[in-house]
């Protein structure tokens, strides 16, 4: 029996995680909230069962970014680390870019595509969902 484990960390290295098994999904989110939370044009998430992810060094600080939504970040360097929301019970969404091997994750879909910035041009053929699935 093989079990995949991926690891990742924040910019300064204080917060580290291990994620066991394959993610349930990997998606680009173009919503304004994710843009602001990351100060980036869009955010790419890997969704895992919450019990498959362990913080292996410092635990990130958390805050409620909107009703029912908790985002975490490294208290030292500020790197966004995770998203959890009442709409996705039992899941934690990690940022694909904070994995040690982000190239090992394959995004499958764009969500909130209707909010995509007009100057973001992506050449993939992935499905584009105007708002959100799940
Ligand atoms: Zn950090
Ligand atoms: Zn979003």
Coordinates of C-alpha atoms and ligand atoms in Angstrom, one line a residue:
X1 CA 0.0 0.0 0.0
X2 CA 1.5 3.3 -1.0
X3 CA 0.5 6.5 0.6
X4 CA 1.5 9.9 -0.9
X5 CA 2.5 12.6 1.5
X6 CA 3.2 16.1 0.4
X7 CA 4.8 18.8 2.5
X8 CA 5.0 22.5 2.3
X9 CA 5.8 25.7 4.2
X10 CA 5.4 29.4 4.5
X11 CA 8.0 31.8 3.2
X12 CA 10.0 32.0 6.4
X13 CA 9.6 28.3 7.2
X14 CA 8.0 28.8 10.7
X15 CA 4.8 27.1 9.5
X16 CA 5.0 23.7 7.9
X17 CA 2.4 21.2 6.9
X18 CA 2.1 17.6 5.8
X19 CA -0.8 16.5 3.6
X20 CA -1.5 12.8 3.3
X21 CA -3.0 11.2 0.2
X22 CA -4.1 12.9 -3.0
X23 CA -6.1 16.1 -2.8
X24 CA -9.8 15.8 -3.4
X25 CA -9.5 18.6 -6.0
X26 CA -7.1 21.3 -7.2
X27 CA -8.6 24.6 -8.4
X28 CA -7.8 28.1 -9.4
X29 CA -10.0 30.6 -7.6
X30 CA -10.5 34.1 -9.2
X31 CA -12.8 35.6 -6.6
X32 CA -12.0 39.0 -5.1
X33 CA -11.7 37.6 -1.5
X34 CA -9.0 35.2 -2.6
X35 CA -7.2 38.0 -4.5
X36 CA -7.2 40.2 -1.5
X37 CA -6.2 37.5 0.9
X38 CA -3.2 36.6 -1.2
X39 CA -2.4 40.0 -2.9
X40 CA -2.2 38.0 -6.1
X41 CA -4.2 37.8 -9.3
X42 CA -5.8 34.5 -8.4
X43 CA -5.2 31.7 -5.9
X44 CA -4.7 28.0 -6.6
X45 CA -6.0 25.6 -3.9
X46 CA -5.6 22.0 -3.1
X47 CA -8.6 20.7 -1.2
X48 CA -7.9 17.9 1.4
X49 CA -9.9 16.2 4.1
X50 CA -9.2 18.2 7.2
X51 CA -7.9 15.1 9.0
X52 CA -5.3 14.5 6.2
X53 CA -3.4 17.7 7.0
X54 CA -1.1 18.2 9.9
X55 CA 0.8 21.4 10.9
X56 CA 4.2 20.1 11.6
X57 CA 5.9 23.1 13.1
X58 CA 4.3 26.4 14.2
X59 CA 0.5 26.5 13.9
X60 CA -0.6 29.4 11.7
X61 CA -2.7 32.2 13.1
X62 CA -6.3 32.3 12.0
X63 CA -9.0 34.9 11.4
X64 CA -12.5 35.0 10.1
X65 CA -12.3 36.6 6.7
X66 CA -16.1 36.5 6.1
X67 CA -19.0 34.8 7.9
X68 CA -18.3 31.1 8.1
X69 CA -14.8 31.4 6.5
X70 CA -11.5 31.0 8.4
X71 CA -8.2 31.8 6.8
X72 CA -4.8 31.2 8.3
X73 CA -1.4 32.8 7.8
X74 CA 2.1 32.6 9.3
X75 CA 2.2 34.9 12.3
X76 CA 5.9 35.6 11.5
X77 CA 6.0 36.2 7.7
X78 CA 2.3 36.6 6.8
X79 CA 2.2 33.9 4.1
X80 CA -1.4 32.8 3.6
X81 CA -1.6 29.1 4.6
X82 CA -5.2 27.8 4.5
X83 CA -8.9 28.4 3.9
X84 CA -11.7 26.6 5.6
X85 CA -15.4 27.3 5.1
X86 CA -18.8 26.2 6.4
X87 CA -19.7 25.4 2.8
X88 CA -16.9 22.8 2.7
X89 CA -17.4 20.9 6.0
X90 CA -14.5 18.6 6.9
X91 CA -12.2 20.1 4.3
X92 CA -9.1 22.3 4.4
X93 CA -7.9 24.2 1.4
X94 CA -4.1 24.6 1.2
X95 CA -2.4 26.8 -1.4
X96 CA -0.8 24.8 -4.2
X97 CA 2.0 27.3 -4.3
X98 CA 3.2 26.7 -0.7
X99 CA 3.8 23.0 -1.4
X100 CA 7.4 21.9 -1.7
X101 CA 6.6 20.4 -5.0
X102 CA 3.7 22.5 -6.4
X103 CA 4.4 20.9 -9.9
X104 CA 3.1 17.6 -8.5
X105 CA -0.4 19.1 -8.2
X106 CA -2.6 19.4 -11.3
X107 CA -5.3 22.1 -11.3
X108 CA -8.5 20.7 -12.7
X109 CA -10.8 23.8 -12.9
X110 CA -11.2 27.5 -12.6
X111 CA -13.9 28.8 -10.2
X112 CA -15.3 32.2 -9.9
X113 CA -14.1 32.7 -13.5
X114 CA -16.5 35.6 -13.9
X115 CA -14.3 37.6 -11.6
X116 CA -11.1 36.8 -13.4
X117 CA -9.0 39.9 -14.0
X118 CA -9.1 40.9 -17.7
X119 CA -5.3 41.0 -17.9
X120 CA -4.9 37.4 -16.7
X121 CA -4.5 35.3 -19.8
X122 CA -4.2 31.5 -19.3
X123 CA -3.6 29.1 -22.1
X124 CA -5.1 26.0 -20.4
X125 CA -8.3 24.2 -21.5
X126 CA -9.6 23.6 -18.0
X127 CA -13.3 24.0 -17.3
X128 CA -14.3 27.5 -16.2
X129 CA -17.1 27.8 -13.7
X130 CA -18.6 31.3 -13.5
X131 CA -19.2 31.2 -9.7
X132 CA -18.5 28.2 -7.7
X133 CA -19.1 24.4 -7.5
X134 CA -18.9 22.3 -4.4
Ligands
LIG1 ZN1 6.4 32.2 7.9
LIG2 ZN1 -11.9 32.5 -3.9

